[in-house]
MMTF fields as JSON, N, C-alpha, C and O atoms, coordinates in Angstrom:
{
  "mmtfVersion": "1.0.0",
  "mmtfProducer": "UNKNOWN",
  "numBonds": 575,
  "numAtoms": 576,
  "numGroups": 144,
  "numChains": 1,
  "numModels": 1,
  "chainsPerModel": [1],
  "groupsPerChain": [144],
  "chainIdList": ["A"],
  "bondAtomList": [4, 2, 8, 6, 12, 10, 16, 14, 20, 18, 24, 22, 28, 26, 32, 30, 36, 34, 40, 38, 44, 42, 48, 46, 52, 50, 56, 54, 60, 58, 64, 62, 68, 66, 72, 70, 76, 74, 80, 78, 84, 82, 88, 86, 92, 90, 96, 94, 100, 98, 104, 102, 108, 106, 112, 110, 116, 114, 120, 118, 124, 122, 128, 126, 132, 130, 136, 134, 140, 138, 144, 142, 148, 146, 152, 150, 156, 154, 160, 158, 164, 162, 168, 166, 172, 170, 176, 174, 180, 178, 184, 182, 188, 186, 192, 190, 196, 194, 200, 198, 204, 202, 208, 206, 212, 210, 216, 214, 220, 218, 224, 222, 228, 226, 232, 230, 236, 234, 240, 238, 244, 242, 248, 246, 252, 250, 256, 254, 260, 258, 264, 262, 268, 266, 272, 270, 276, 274, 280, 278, 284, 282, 288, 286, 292, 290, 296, 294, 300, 298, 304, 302, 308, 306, 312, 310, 316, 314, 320, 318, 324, 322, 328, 326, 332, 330, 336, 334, 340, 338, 344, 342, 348, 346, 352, 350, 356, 354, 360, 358, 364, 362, 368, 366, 372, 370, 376, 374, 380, 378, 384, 382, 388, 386, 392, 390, 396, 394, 400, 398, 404, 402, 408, 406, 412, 410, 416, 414, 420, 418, 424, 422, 428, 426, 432, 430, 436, 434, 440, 438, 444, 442, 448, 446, 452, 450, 456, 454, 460, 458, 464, 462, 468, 466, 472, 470, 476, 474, 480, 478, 484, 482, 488, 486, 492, 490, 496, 494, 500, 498, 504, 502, 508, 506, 512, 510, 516, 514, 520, 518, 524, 522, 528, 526, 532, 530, 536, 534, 540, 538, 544, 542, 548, 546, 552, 550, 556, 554, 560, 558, 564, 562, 568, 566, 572, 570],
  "bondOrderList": [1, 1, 1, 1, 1, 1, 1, 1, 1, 1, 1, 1, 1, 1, 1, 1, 1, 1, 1, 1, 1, 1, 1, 1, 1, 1, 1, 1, 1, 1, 1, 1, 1, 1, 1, 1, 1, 1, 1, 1, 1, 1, 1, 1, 1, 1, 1, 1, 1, 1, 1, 1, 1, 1, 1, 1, 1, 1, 1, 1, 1, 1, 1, 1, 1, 1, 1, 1, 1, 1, 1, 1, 1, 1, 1, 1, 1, 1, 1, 1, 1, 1, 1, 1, 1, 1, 1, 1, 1, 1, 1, 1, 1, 1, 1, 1, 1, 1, 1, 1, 1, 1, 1, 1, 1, 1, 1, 1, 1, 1, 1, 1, 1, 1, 1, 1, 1, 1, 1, 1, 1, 1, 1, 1, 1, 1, 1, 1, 1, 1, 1, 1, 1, 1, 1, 1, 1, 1, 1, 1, 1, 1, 1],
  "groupList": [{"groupName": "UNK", "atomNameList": ["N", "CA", "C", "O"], "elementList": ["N", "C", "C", "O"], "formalChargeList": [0, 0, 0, 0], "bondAtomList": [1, 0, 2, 1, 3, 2], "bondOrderList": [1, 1, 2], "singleLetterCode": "X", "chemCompType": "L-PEPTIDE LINKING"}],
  "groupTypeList": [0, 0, 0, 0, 0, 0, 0, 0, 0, 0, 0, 0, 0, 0, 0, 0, 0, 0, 0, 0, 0, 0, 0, 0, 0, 0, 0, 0, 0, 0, 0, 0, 0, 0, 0, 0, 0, 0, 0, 0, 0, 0, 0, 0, 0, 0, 0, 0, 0, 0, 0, 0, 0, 0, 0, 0, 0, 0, 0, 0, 0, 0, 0, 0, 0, 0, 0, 0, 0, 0, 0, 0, 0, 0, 0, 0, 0, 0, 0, 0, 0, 0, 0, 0, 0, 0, 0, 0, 0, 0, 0, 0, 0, 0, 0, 0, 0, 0, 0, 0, 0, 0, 0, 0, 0, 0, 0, 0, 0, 0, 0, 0, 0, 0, 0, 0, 0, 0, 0, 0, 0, 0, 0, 0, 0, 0, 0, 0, 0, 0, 0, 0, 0, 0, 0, 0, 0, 0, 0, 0, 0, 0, 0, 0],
  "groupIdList": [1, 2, 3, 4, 5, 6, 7, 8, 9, 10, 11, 12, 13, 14, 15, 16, 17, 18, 19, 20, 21, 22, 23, 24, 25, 26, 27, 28, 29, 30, 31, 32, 33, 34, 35, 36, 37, 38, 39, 40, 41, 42, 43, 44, 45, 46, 47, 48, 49, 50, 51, 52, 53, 54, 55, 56, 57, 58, 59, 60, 61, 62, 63, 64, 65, 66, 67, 68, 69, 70, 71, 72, 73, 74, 75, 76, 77, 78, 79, 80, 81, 82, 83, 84, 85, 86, 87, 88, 89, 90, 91, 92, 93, 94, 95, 96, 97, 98, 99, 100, 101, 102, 103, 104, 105, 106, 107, 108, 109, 110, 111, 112, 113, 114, 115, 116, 117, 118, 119, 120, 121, 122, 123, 124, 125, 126, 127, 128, 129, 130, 131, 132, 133, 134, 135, 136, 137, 138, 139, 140, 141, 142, 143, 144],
  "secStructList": [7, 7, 3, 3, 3, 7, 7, 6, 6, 1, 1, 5, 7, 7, 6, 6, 7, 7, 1, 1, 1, 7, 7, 7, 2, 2, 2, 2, 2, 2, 2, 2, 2, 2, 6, 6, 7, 7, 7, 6, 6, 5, 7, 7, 5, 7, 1, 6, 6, 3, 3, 3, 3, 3, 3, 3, 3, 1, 7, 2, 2, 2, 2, 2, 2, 2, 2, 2, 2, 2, 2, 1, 5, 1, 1, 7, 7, 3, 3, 3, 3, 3, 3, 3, 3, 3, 1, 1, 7, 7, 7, 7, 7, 3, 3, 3, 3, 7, 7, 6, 6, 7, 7, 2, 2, 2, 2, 2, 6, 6, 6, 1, 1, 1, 4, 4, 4, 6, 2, 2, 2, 2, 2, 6, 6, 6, 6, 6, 7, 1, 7, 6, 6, 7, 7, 7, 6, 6, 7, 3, 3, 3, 3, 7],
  "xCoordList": [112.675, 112.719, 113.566, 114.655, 113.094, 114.246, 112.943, 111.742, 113.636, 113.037, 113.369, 114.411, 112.204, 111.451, 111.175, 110.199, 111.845, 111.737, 111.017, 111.005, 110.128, 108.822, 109.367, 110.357, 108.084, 108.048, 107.412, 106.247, 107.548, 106.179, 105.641, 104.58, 105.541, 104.553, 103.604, 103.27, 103.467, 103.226, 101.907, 102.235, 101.007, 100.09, 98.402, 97.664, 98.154, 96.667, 96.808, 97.348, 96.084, 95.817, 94.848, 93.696, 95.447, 94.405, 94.058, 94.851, 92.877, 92.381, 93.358, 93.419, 94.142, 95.008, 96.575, 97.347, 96.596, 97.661, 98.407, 97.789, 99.244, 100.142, 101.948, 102.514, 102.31, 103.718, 104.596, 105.691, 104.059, 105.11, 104.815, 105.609, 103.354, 103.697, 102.496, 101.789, 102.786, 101.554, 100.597, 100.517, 99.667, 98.335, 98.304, 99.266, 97.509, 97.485, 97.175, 96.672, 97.731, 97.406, 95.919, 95.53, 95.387, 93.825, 93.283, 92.346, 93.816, 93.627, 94.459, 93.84, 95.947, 96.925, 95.934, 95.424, 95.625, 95.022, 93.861, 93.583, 92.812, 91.713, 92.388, 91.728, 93.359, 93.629, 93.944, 93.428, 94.832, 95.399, 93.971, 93.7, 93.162, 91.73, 91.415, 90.846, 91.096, 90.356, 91.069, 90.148, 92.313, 92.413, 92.28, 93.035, 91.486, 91.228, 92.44, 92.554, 93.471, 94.099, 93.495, 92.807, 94.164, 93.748, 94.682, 95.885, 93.988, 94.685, 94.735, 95.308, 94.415, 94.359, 95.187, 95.137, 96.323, 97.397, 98.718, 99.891, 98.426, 99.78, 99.068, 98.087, 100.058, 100.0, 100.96, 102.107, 100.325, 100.749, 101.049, 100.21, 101.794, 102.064, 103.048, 104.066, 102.413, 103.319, 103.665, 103.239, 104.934, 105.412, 106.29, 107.102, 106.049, 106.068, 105.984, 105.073, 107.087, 106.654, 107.107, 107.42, 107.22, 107.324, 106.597, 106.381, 106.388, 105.571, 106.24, 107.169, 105.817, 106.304, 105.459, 104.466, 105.762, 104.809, 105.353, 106.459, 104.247, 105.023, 103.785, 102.748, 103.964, 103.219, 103.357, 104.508, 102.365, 102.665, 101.525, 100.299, 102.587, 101.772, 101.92, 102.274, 101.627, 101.541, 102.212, 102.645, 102.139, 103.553, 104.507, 104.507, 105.417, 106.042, 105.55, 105.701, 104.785, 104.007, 103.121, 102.756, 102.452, 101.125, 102.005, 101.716, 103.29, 103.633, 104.296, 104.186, 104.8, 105.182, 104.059, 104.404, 102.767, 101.506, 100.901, 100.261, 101.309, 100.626, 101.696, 101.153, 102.964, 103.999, 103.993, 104.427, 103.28, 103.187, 101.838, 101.84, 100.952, 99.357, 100.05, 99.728, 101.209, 101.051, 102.195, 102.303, 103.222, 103.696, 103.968, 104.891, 102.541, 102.318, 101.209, 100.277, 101.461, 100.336, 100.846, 101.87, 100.235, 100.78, 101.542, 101.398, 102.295, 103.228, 103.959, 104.165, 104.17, 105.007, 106.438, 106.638, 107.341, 108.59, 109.634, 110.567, 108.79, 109.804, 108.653, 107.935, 108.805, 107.838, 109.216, 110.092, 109.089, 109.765, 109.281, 108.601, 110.124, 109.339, 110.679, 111.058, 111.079, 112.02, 111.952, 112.866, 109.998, 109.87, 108.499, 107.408, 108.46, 107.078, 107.95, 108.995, 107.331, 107.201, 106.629, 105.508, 107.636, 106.562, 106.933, 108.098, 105.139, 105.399, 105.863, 106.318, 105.702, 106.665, 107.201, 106.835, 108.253, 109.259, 109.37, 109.293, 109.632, 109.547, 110.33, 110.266, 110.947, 111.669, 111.381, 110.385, 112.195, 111.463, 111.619, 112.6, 110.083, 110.449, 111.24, 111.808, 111.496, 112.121, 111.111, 109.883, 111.922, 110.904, 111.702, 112.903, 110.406, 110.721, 109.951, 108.723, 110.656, 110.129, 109.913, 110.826, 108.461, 107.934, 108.857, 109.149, 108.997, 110.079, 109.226, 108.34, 109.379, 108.19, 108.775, 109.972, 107.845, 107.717, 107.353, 107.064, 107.527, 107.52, 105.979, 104.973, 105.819, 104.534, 104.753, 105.859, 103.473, 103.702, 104.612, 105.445, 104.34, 105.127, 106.16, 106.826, 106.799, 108.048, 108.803, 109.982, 108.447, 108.694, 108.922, 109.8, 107.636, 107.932, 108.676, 108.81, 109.23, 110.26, 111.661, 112.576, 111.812, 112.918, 113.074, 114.135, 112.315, 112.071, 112.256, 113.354, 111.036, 110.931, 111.213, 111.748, 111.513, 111.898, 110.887, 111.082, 109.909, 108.818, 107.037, 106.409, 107.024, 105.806, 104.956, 104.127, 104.279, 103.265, 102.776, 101.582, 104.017, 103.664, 103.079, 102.23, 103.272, 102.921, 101.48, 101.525, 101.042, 99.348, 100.136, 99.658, 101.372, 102.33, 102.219, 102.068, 102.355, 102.898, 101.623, 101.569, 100.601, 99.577, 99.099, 98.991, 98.863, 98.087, 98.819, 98.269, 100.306, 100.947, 100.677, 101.344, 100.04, 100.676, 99.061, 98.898, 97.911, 96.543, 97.027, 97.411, 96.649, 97.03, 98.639, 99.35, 98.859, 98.081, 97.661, 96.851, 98.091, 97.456, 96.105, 95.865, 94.971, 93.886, 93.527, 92.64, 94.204, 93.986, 95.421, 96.329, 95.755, 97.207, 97.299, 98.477, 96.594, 96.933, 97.148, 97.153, 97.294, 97.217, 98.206, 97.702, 99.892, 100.508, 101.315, 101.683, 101.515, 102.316, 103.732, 103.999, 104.694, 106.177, 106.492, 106.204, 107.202, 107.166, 106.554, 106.777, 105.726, 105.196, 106.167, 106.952, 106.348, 106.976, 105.717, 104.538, 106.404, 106.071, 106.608, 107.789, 105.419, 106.464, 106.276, 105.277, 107.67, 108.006, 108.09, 108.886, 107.317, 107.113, 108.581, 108.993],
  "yCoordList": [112.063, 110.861, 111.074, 110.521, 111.787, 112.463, 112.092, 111.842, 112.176, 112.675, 111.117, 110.464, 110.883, 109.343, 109.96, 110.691, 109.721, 109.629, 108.946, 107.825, 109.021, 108.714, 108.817, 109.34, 107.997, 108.041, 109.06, 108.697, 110.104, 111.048, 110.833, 111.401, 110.039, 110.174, 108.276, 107.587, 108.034, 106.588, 106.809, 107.179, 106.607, 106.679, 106.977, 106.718, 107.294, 107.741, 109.459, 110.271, 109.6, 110.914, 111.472, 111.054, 112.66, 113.447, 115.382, 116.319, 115.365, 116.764, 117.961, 118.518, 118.591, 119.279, 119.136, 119.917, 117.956, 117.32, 117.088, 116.799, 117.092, 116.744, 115.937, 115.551, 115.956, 115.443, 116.322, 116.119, 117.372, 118.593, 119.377, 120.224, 118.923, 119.387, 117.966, 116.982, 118.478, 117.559, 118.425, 119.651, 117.309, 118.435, 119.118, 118.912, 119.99, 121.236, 120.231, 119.108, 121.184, 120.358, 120.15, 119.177, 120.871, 120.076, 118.783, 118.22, 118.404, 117.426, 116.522, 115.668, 116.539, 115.624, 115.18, 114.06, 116.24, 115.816, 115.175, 114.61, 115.416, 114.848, 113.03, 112.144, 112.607, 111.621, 110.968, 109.878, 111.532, 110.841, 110.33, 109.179, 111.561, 110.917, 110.301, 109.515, 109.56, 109.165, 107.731, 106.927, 107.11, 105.607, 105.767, 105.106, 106.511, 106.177, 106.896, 106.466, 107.917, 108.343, 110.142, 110.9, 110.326, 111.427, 112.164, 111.932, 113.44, 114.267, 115.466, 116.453, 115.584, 117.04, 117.375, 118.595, 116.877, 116.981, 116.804, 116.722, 116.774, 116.883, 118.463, 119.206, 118.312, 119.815, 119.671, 120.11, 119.062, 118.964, 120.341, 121.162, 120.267, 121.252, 120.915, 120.225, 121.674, 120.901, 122.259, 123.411, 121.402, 122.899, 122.012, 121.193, 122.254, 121.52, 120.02, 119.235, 119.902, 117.752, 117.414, 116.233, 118.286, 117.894, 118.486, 119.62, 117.134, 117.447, 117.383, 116.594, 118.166, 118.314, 117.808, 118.469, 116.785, 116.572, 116.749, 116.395, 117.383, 117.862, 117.58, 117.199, 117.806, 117.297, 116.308, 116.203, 115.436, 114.452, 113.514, 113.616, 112.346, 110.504, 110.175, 110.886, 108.799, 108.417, 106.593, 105.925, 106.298, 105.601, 105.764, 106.733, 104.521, 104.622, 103.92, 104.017, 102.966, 102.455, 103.009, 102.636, 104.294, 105.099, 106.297, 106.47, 106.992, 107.745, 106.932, 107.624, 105.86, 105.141, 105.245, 105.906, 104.668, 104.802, 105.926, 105.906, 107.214, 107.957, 108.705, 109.754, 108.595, 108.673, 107.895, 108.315, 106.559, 105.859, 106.71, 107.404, 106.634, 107.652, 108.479, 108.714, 109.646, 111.074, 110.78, 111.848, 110.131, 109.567, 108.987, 109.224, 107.842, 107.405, 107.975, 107.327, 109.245, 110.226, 110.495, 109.913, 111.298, 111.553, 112.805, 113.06, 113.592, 114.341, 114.612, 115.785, 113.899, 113.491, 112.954, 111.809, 113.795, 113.039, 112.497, 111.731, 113.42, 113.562, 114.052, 115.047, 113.035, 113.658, 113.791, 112.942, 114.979, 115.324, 115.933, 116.909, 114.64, 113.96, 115.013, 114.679, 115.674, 116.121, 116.802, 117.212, 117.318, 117.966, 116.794, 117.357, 116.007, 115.162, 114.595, 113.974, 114.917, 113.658, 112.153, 111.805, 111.53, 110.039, 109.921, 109.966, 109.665, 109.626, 107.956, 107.679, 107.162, 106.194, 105.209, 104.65, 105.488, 105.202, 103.421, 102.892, 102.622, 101.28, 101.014, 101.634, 100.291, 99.93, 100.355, 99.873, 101.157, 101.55, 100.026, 99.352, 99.97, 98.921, 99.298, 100.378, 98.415, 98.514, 99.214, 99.223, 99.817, 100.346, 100.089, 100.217, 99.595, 98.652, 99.383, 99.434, 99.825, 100.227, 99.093, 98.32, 98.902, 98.063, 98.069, 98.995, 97.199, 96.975, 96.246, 95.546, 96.319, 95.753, 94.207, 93.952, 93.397, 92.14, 91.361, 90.191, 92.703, 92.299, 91.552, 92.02, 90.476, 90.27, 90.187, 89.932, 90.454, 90.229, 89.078, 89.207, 88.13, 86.634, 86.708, 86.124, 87.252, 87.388, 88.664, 88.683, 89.696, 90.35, 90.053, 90.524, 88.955, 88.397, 87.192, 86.892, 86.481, 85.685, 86.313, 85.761, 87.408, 88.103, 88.79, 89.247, 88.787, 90.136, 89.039, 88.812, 88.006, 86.419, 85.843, 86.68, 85.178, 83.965, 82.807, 81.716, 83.297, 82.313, 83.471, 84.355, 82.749, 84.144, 83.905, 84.734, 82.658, 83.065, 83.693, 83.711, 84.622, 86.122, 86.864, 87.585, 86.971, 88.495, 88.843, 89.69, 88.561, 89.145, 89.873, 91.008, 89.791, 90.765, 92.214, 93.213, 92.047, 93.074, 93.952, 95.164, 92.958, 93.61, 94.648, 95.874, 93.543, 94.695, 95.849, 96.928, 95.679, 97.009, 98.187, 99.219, 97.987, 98.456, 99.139, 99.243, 99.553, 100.087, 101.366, 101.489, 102.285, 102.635, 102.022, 101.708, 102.0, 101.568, 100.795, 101.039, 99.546, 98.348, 98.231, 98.178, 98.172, 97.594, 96.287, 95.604, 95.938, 94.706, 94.067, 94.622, 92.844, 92.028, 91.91, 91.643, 91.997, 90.961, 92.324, 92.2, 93.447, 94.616, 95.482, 96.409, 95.647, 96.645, 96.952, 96.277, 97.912, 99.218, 99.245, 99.061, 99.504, 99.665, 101.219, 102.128, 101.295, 102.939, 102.919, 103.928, 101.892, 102.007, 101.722, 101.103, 102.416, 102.333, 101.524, 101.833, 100.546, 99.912, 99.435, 99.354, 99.169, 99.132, 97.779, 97.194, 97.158, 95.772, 95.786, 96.634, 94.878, 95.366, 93.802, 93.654],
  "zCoordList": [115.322, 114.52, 113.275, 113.125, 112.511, 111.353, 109.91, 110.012, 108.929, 107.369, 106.868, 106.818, 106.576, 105.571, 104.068, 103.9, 103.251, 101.751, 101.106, 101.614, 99.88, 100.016, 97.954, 97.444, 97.254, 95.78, 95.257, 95.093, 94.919, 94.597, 94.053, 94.315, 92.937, 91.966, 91.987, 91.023, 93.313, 93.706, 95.139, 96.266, 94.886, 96.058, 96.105, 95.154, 96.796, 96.62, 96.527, 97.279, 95.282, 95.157, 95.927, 96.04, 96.586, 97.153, 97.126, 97.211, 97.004, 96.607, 96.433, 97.53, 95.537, 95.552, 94.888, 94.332, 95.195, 94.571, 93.624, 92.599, 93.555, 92.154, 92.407, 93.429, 91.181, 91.202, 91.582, 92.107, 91.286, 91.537, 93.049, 93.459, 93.97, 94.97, 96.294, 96.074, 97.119, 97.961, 98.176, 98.111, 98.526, 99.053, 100.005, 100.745, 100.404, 101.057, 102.404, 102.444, 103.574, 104.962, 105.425, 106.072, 105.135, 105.251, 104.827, 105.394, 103.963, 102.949, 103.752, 104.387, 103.868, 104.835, 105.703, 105.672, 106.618, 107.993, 108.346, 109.404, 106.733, 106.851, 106.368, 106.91, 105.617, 105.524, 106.585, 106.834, 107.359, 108.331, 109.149, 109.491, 109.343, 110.566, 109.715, 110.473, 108.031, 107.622, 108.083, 108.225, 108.367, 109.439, 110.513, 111.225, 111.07, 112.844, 113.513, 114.661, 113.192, 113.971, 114.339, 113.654, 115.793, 116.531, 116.145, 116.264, 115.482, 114.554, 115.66, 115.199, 116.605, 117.871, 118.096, 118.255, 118.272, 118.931, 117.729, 118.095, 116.696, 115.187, 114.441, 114.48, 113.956, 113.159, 111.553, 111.473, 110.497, 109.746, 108.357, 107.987, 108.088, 106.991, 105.777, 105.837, 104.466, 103.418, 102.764, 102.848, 101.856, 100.936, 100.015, 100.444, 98.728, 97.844, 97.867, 98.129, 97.548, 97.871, 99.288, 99.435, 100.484, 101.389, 103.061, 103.489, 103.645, 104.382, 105.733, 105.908, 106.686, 107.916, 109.186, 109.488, 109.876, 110.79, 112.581, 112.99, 113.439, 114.583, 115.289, 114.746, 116.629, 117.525, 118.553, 118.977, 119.151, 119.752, 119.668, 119.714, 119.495, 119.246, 120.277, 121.218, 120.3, 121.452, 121.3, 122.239, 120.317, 120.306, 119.057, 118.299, 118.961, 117.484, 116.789, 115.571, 117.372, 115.96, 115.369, 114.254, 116.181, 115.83, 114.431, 113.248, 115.447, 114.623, 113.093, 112.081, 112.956, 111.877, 110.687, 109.707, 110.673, 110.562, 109.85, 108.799, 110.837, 110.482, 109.478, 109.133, 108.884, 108.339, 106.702, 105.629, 107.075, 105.816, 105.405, 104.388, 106.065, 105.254, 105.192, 104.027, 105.505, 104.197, 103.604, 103.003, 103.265, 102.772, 101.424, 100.645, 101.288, 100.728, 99.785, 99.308, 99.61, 98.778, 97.328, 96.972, 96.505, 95.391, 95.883, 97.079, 95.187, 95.082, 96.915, 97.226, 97.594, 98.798, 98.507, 98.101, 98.726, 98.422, 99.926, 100.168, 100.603, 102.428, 103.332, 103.432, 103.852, 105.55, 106.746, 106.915, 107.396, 108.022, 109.651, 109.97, 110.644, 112.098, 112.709, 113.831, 112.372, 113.798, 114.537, 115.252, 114.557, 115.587, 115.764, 115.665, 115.89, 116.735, 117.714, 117.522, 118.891, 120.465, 120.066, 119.694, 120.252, 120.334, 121.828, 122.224, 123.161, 124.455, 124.87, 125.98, 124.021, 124.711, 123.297, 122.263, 124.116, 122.518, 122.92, 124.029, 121.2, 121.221, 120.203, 119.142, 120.381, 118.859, 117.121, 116.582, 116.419, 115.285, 114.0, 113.685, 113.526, 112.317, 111.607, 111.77, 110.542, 109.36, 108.372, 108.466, 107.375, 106.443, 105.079, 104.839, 104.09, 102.847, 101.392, 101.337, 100.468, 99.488, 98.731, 98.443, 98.299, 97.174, 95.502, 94.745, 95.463, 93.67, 92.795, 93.286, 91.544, 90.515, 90.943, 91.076, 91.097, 90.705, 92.315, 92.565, 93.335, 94.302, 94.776, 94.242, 95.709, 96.338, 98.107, 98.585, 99.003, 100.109, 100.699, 101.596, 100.133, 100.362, 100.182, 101.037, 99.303, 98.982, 99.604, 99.252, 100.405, 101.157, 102.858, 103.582, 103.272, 103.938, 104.762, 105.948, 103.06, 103.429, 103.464, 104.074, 102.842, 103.078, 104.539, 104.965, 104.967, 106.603, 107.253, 107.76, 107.374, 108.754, 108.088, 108.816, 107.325, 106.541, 106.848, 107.383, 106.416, 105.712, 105.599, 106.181, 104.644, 103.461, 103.784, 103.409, 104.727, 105.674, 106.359, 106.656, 106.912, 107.94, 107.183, 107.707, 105.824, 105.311, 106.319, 107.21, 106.208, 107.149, 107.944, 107.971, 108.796, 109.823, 109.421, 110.124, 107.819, 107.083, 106.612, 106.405, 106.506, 105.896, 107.369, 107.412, 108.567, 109.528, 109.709, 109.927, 109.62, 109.819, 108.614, 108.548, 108.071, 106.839, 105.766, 104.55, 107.267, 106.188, 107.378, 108.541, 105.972, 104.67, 104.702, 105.657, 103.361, 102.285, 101.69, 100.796, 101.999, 101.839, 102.261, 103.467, 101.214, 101.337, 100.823, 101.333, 99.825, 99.166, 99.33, 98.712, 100.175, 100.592, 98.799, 98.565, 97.594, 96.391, 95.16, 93.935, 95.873, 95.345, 95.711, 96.345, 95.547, 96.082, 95.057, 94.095, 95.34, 93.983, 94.518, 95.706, 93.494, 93.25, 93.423, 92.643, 94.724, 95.33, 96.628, 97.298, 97.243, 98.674, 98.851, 98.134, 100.539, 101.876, 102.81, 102.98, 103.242, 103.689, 105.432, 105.77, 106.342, 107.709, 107.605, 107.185, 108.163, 108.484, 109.939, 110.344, 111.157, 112.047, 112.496, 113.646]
}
């Protein structure tokens, strides 16, 4: 897949963490299972602000997903996919960094052209979106 660039200092902090490095892979991996994904089969590892993910998903929307959760962490600057299998490949979304002033609606009239979809954006898009009326400047975001 290749290397997704990420805000470091923009995300949910987790145990270990900082600006100057990401958290330790235990911590990654317990995030990732903490949305419902099957962590058995990835093998995550970090070293300074960047994280490496390998293994095999099982689609591209799963691996996209699981890309925005470590990603979207504190001190994460690059997740790096060029050694994960995705077993059946599908079109890759677009991917959208959040800008101050931005809102879902207004993201989504730019992507579909009309800001009613955002909900599109929201299901794609936990982590990190938990609140559609709540998003930070520095998410990566998938536009499906």
């Amino acid at each position: 897949m290749g290397f997704f660039d990420f805000v470091k200092n923009v995300g949910k902090k987790l145990m270990g963490a900082s600006e100057a490095q990401a958290a330790p892979a235990p911590a990654l991996t317990q995030e990732v299972a903490s949305h419902g994904f099957d962590t058995s089969k990835l093998q995550i590892d970090s070293s300074g602000n960047n994280v490496q993910l390998s293994g095999t998903v099982k689609s591209q929307e799963e691996a996209e997903r699981i890309i925005l959760a470590l990603g979207n962490t504190v001190g994460v600057a690059q997740v790096d996919t060029s050694k994960l299998i995705v077993q059946a490949e599908t079109p890759a979304a677009k991917m959208y960094t959040v800008k101050k002033g931005d809102t879902l609606w207004k993201i989504a009239e730019a992507h579909y052209g009309k800001g009613a979809d955002y909900p599109k954006i929201v299901a794609a898009n936990n982590p990190p979106i938990v609140n559609p009326d709540l998003i930070q400047p520095g998410w990566v975001l998938r536009i499906p």
